Tab-separated table of C-alpha atoms in Angstrom:
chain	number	residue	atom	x	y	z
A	13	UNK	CA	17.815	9.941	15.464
A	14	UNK	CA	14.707	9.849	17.898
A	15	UNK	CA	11.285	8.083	16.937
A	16	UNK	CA	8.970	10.399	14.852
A	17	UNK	CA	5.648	9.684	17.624
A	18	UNK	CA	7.340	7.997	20.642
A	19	UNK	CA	4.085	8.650	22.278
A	20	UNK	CA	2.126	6.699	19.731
A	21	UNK	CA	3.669	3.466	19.985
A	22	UNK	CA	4.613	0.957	22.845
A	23	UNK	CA	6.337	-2.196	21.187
A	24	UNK	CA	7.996	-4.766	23.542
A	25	UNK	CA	10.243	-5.503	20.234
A	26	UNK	CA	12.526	-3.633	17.878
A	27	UNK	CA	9.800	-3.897	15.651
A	28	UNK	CA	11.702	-3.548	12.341
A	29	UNK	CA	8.999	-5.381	10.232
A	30	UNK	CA	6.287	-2.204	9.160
A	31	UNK	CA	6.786	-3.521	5.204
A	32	UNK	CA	4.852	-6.974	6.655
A	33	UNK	CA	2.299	-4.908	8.717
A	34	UNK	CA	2.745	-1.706	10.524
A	35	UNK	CA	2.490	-1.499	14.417
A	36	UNK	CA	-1.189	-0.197	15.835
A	37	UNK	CA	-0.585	3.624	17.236
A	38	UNK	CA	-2.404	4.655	20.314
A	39	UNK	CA	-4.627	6.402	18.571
A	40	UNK	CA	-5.848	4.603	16.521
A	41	UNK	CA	-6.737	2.060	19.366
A	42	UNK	CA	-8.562	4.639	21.210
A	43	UNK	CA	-10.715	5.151	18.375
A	44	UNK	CA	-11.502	1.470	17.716
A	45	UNK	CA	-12.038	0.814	21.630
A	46	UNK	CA	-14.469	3.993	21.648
A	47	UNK	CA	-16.527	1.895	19.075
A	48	UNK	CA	-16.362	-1.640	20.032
A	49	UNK	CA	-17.149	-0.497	23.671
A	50	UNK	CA	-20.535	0.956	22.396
A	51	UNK	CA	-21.277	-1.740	20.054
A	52	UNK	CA	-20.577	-3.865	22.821
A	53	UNK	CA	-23.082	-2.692	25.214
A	54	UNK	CA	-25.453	-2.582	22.247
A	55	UNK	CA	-25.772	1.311	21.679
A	56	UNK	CA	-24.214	1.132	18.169
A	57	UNK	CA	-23.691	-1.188	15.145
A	58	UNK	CA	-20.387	-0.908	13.653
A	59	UNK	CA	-22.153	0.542	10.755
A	60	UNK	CA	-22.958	3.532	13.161
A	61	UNK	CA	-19.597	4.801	12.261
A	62	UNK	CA	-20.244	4.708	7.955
A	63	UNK	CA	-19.463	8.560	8.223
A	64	UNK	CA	-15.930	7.863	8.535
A	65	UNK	CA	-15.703	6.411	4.873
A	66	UNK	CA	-15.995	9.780	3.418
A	67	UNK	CA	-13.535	10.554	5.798
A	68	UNK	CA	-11.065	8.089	4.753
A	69	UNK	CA	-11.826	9.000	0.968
A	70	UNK	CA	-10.621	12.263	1.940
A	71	UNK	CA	-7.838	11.565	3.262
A	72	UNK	CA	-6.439	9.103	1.051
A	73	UNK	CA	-7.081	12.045	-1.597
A	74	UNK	CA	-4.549	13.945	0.717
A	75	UNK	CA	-1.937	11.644	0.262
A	76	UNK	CA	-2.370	11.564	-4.014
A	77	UNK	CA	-2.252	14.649	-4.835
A	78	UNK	CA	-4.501	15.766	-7.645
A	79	UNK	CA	-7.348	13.580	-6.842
A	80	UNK	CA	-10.443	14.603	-5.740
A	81	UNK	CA	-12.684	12.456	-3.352
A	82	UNK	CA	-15.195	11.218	-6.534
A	83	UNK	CA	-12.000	9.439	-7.862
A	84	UNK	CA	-11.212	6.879	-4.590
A	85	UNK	CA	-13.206	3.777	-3.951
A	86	UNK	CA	-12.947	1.962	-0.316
A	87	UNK	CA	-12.608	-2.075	-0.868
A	88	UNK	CA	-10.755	-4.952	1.331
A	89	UNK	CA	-8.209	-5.638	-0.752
A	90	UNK	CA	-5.141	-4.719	-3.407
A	91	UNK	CA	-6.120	-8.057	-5.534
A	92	UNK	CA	-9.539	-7.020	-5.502
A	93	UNK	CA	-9.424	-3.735	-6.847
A	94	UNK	CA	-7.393	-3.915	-9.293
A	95	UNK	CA	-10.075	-5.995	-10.954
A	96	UNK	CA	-12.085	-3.050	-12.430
A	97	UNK	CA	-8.820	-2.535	-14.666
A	98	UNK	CA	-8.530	-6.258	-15.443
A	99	UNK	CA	-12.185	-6.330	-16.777
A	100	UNK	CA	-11.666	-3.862	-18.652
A	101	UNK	CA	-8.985	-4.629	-21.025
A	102	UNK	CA	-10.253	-6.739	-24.249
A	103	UNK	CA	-9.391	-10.188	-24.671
A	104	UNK	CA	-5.944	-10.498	-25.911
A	105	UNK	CA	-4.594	-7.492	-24.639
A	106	UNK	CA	-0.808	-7.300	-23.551
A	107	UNK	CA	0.007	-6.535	-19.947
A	108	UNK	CA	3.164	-5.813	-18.810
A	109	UNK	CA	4.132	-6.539	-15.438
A	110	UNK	CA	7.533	-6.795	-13.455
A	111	UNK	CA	9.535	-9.405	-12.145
A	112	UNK	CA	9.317	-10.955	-8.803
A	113	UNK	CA	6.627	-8.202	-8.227
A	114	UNK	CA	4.262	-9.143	-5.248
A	115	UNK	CA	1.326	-11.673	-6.532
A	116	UNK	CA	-1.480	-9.430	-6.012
A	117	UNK	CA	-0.167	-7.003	-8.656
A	118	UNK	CA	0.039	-9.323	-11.698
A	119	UNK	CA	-2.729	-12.164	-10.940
A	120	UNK	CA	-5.693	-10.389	-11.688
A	121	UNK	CA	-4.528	-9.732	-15.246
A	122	UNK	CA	-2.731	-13.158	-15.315
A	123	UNK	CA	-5.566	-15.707	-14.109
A	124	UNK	CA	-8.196	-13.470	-16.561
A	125	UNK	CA	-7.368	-16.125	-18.850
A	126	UNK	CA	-7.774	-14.376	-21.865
A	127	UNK	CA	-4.957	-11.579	-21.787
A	128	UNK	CA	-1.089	-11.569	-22.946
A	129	UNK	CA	0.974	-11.225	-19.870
A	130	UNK	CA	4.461	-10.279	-20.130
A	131	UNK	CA	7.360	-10.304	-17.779
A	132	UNK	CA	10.297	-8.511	-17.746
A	133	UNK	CA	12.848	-7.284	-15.193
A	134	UNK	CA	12.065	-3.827	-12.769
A	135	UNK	CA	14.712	-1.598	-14.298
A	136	UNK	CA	13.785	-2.458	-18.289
A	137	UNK	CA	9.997	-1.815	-17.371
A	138	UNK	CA	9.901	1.395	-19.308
A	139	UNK	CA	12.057	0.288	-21.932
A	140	UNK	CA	10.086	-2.669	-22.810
A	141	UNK	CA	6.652	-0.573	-23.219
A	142	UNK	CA	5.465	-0.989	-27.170
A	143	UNK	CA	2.615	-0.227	-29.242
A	144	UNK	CA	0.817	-3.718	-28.412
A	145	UNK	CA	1.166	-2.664	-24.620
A	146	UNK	CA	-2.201	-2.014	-23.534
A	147	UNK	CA	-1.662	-1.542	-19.231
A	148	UNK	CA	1.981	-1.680	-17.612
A	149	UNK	CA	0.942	-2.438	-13.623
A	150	UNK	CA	3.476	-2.688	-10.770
A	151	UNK	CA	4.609	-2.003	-7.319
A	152	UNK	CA	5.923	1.431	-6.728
A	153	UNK	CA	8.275	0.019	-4.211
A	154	UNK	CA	9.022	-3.718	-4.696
A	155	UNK	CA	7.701	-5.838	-1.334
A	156	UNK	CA	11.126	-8.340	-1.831
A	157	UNK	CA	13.655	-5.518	-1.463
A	158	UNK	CA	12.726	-1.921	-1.406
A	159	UNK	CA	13.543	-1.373	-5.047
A	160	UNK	CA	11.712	1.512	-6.745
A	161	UNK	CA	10.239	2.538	-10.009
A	162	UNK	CA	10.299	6.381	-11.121
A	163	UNK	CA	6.311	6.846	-11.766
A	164	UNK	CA	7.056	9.928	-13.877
A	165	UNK	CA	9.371	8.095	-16.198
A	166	UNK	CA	6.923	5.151	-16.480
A	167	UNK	CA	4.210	7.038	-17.387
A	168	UNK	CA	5.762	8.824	-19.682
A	169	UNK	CA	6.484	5.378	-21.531
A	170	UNK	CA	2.839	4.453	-21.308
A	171	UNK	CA	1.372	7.813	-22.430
A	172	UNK	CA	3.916	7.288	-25.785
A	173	UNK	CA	2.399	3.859	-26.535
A	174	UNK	CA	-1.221	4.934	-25.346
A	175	UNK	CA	-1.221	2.574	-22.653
A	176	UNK	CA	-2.678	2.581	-19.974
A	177	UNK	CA	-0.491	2.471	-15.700
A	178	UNK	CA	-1.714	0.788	-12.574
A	179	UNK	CA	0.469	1.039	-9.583
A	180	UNK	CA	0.469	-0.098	-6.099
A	181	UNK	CA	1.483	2.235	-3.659
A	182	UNK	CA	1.093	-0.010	-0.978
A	183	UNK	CA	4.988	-0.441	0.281
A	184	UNK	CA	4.843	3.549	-0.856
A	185	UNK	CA	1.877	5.590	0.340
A	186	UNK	CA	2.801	7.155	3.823
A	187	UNK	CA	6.059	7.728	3.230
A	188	UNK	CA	6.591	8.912	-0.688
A	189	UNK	CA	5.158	12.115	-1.985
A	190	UNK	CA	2.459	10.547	-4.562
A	191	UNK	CA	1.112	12.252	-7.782
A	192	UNK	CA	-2.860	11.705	-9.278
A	193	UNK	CA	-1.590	12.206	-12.987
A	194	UNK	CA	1.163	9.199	-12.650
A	195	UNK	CA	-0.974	6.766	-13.073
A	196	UNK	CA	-4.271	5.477	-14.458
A	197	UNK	CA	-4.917	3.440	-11.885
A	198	UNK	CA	-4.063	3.291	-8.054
A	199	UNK	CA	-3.547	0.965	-5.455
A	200	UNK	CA	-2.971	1.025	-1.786
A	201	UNK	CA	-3.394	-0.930	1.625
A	202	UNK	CA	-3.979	0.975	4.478
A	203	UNK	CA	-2.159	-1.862	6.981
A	204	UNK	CA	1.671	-1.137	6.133
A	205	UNK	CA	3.044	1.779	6.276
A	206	UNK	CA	-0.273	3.775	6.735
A	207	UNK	CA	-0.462	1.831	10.034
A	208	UNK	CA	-4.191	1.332	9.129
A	209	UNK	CA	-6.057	-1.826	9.022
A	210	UNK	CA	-5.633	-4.908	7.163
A	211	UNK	CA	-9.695	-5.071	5.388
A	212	UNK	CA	-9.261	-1.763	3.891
A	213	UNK	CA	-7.243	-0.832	0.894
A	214	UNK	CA	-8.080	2.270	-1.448
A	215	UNK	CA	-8.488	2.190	-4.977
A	216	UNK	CA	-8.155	5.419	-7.242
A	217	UNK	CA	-9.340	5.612	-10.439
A	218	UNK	CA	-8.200	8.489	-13.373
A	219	UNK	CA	-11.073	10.465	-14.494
A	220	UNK	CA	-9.604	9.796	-18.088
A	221	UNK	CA	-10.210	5.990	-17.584
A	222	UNK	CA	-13.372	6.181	-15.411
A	223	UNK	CA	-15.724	5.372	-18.266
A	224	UNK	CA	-13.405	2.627	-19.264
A	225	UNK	CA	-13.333	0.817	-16.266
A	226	UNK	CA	-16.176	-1.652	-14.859
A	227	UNK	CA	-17.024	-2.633	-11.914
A	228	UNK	CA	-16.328	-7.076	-11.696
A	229	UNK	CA	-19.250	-7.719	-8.877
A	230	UNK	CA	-20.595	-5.034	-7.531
A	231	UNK	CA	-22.798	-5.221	-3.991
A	232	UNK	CA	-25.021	-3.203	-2.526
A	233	UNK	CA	-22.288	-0.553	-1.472
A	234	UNK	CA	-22.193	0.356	-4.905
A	235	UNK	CA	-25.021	2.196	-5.086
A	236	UNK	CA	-25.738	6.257	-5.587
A	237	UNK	CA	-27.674	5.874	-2.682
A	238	UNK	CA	-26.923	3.028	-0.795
A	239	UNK	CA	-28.398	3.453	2.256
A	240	UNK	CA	-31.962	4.325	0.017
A	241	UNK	CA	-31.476	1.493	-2.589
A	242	UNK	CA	-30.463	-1.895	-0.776
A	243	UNK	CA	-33.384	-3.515	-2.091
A	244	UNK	CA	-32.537	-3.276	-5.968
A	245	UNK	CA	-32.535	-2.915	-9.108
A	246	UNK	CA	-30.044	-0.159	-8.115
A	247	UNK	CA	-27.980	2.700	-9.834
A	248	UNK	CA	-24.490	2.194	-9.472
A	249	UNK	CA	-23.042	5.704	-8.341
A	250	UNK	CA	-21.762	7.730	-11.257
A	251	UNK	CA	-18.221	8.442	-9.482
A	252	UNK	CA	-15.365	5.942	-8.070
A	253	UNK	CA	-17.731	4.974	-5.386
A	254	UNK	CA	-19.354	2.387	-7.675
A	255	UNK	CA	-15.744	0.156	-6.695
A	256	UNK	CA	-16.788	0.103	-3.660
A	257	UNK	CA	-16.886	-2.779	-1.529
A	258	UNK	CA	-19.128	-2.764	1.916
A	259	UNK	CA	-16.692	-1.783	4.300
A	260	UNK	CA	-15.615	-2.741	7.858
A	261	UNK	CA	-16.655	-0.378	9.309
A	262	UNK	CA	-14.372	-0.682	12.482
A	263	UNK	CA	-11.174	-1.230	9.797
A	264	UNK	CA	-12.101	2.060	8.118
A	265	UNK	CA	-12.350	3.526	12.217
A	266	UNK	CA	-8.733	2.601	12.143
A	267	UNK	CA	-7.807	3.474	9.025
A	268	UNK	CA	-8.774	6.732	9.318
A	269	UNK	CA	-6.997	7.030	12.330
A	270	UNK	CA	-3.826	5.515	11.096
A	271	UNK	CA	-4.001	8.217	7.866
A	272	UNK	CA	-4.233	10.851	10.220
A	273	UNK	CA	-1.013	10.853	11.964
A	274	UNK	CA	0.552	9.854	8.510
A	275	UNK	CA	-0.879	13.700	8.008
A	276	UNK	CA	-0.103	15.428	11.152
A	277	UNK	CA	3.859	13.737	10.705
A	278	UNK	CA	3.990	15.062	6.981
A	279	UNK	CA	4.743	12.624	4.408
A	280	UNK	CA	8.119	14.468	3.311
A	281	UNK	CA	9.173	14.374	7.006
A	282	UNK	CA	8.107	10.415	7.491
A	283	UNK	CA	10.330	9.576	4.002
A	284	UNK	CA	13.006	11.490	5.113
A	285	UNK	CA	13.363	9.787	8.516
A	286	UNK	CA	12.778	6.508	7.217
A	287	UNK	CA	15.516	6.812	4.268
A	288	UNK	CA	17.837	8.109	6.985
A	289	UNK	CA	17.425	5.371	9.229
A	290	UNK	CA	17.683	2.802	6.438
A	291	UNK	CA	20.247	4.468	4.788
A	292	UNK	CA	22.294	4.093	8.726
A	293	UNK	CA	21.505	0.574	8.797
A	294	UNK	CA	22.598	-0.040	4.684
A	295	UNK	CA	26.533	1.523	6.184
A	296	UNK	CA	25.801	-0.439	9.163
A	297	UNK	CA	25.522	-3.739	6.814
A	298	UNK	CA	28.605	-2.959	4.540
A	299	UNK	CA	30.815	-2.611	7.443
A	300	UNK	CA	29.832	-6.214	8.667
A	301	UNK	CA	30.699	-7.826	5.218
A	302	UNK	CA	26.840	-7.940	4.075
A	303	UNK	CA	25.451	-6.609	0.660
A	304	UNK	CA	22.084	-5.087	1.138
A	305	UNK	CA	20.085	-4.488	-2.305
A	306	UNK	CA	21.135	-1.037	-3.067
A	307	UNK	CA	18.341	1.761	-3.092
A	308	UNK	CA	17.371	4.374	-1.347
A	309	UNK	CA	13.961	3.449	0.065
A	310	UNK	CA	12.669	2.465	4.295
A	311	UNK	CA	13.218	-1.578	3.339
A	312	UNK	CA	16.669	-3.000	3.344
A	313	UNK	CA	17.075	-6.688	1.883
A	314	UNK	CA	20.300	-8.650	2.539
A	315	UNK	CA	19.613	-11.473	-0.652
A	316	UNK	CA	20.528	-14.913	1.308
A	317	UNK	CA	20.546	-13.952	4.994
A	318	UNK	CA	17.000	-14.830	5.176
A	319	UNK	CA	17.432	-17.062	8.017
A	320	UNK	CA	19.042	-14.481	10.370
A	321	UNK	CA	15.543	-13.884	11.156
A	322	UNK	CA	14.912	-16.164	13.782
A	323	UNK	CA	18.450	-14.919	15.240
A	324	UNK	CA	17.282	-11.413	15.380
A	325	UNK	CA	14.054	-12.703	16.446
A	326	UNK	CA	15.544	-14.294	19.530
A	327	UNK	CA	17.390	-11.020	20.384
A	328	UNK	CA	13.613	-9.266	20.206
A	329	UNK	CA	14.363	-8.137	16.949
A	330	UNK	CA	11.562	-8.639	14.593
A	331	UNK	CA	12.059	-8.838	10.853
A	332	UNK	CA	10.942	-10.746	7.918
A	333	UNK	CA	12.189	-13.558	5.348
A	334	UNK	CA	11.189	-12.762	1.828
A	335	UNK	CA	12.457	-14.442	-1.355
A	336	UNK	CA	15.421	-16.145	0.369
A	337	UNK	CA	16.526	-12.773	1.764
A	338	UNK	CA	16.526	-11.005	5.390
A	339	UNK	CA	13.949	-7.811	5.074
A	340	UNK	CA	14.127	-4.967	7.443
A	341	UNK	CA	11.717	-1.745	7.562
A	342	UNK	CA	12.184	1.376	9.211
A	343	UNK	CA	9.236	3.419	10.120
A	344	UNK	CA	8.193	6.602	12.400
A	345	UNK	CA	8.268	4.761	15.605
A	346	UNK	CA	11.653	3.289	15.040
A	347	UNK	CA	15.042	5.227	15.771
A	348	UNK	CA	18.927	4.916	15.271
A	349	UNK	CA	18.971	2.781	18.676
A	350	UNK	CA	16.882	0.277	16.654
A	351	UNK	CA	19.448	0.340	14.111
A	352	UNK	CA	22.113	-0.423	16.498
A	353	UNK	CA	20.515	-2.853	18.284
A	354	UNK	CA	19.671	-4.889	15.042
A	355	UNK	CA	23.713	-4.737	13.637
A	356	UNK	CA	24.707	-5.703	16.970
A	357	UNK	CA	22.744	-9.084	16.402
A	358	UNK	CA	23.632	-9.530	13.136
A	359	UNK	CA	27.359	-8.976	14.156
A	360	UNK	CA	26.839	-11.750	16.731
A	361	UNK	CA	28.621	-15.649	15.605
């Protein structure tokens, strides 16, 4: 199996590590350097390029399907946005969140203070919704080891105990067919596997909970008319936009760029040659005595083996420790010579 955009990428490596941070295409540099070279000489700020926002927003609405651009607010951050559904839960409420999930999911609800948060393991998440459940919120696809949720399922639990679902797509979005009406709330960096930029992340909001939600400290950015009201008192804007956070600008350049071969690839066709080549490298793995975590999903974890990465590493392989255990992603400019390449080092004594 050849790279899905050979053209796009130039890594030294076998870069095997997109579920850390995905590689910079071509063109995506091209469209940074086109505005850094004009800001250098002085023409432009990066501010110049503020048009492209509205370009990410609609392209992130591309990639949920069912929202419309009024739902999706631009901020830095997965942490940070997920704060308008923090504040708005009342003091006491019960949030259930997942074990092992990554820290940005659960803290906001956790270091509140004031809220009941509950852990219990990924695969009893659904199970263990109840009446007193006011928000479930979790990873779509588990940073550790590529584990997944079923969003349908999960909402289905909420929407039976009239709770409310945030979920970060962030190790999903790019590769996994999304859906608006699964969730509440979303969640997504743009640096992973939407090979976009690490200060921008996108937060979507359900028109059912718009009203609901708050925003925690909102700037200038926030505004119905920002560029017309940066010298309050201002009106926040009456759609998602009041989550927004003032953007870098030159992120969102990249961002946008990044999202747009995500498009031109297809999602269904980037999932389906990621899962292949993961899938390769999972047989690869039992036929060397190793015990990946089973799943079907672009990261393979081998629990324990998490210091075979600086022995891949010297072999130009580049992967990632996490939670004790060796983590390897597959993305669009990888191919099945990467996967041989990386068995033959782990083979090696």
């Amino acid at each position: 199996m050849d790279p899905l955009a050979p053209g796009e990428f130039r890594p030294e490596t076998t870069y095997l590590n997109t579920a850390a941070f995905g590689l910079p295409a071509a063109s995506r540099l091209a469209a940074e350097r086109a505005v850094t070279e004009r800001w250098t000489a002085g023409h432009i700020a990066p501010s110049a390029a503020d048009d492209r926002v509205e370009v990410l927003r609609a392209s992130f609405v591309r990639l949920l399907a069912g929202a419309t651009a009024d739902d999706i607010a631009i901020g830095h951050s997965v942490g940070s946005l997920i704060g308008p559904a923090a504040a708005a839960l009342p003091s006491g409420a019960e949030v259930l969140v997942a074990e092992g999930d990554f820290a940005s999911v659960p803290n906001p609800f956790r270091y509140r203070g004031d809220l009941m948060v509950r852990t219990v393991p990924l695969e009893r998440l659904a199970q263990e919704v109840r009446p007193q459940t006011a928000l479930v919120a979790v990873s779509v696809v588990q940073s550790a080891d590529g584990r997944a949720i079923d969003p349908a399922e999960l909402r289905a639990a909420t929407r039976a105990h009239d709770a409310w679902l945030l979920l970060d797509a962030t190790q999903a979005a790019g590769w996994l067919p999304l859906r608006f009406d699964d969730a509440d709330f979303w969640v997504a960096a743009t640096f992973k596997w939407l090979l976009g930029a690490r200060s921008v992340s996108c937060l979507a909001v359900h028109p059912t909970v718009a009203e609901a939600a708050r925003p925690v400290s909102p700037g200038w950015y926030a505004a119905a008319d920002r560029w017309a009201e940066m010298y309050g008192p201002q009106r926040l804007s009456p759609s998602a936009r009041r989550f927004d956070d003032t953007p870098d600008w030159l992120g969102v350049v990249g961002a946008v760029a990044g999202l747009e071969l995500i498009e031109k690839l297809g999602v269904e066709a980037i999932g389906r040659h990621d899962r292949a080549l993961a899938a390769e490298f999972r047989c690869g793995l039992a036929d060397l005595g190793l015990r990946p975590v089973p799943g079907d999903s672009p990261i393979v974890t081998v629990p324990g083996a998490g210091e075979r990465v600086h022995r891949l590493a010297e072999s130009g392989i580049i992967t990632t420790a996490r939670a004790g255990g060796l983590r390897v992603s597959f993305h669009v400019h990888n191919g099945s010579d990467d996967v041989e390449r990386a068995l033959k080092a782990l083979a090696q004594r």
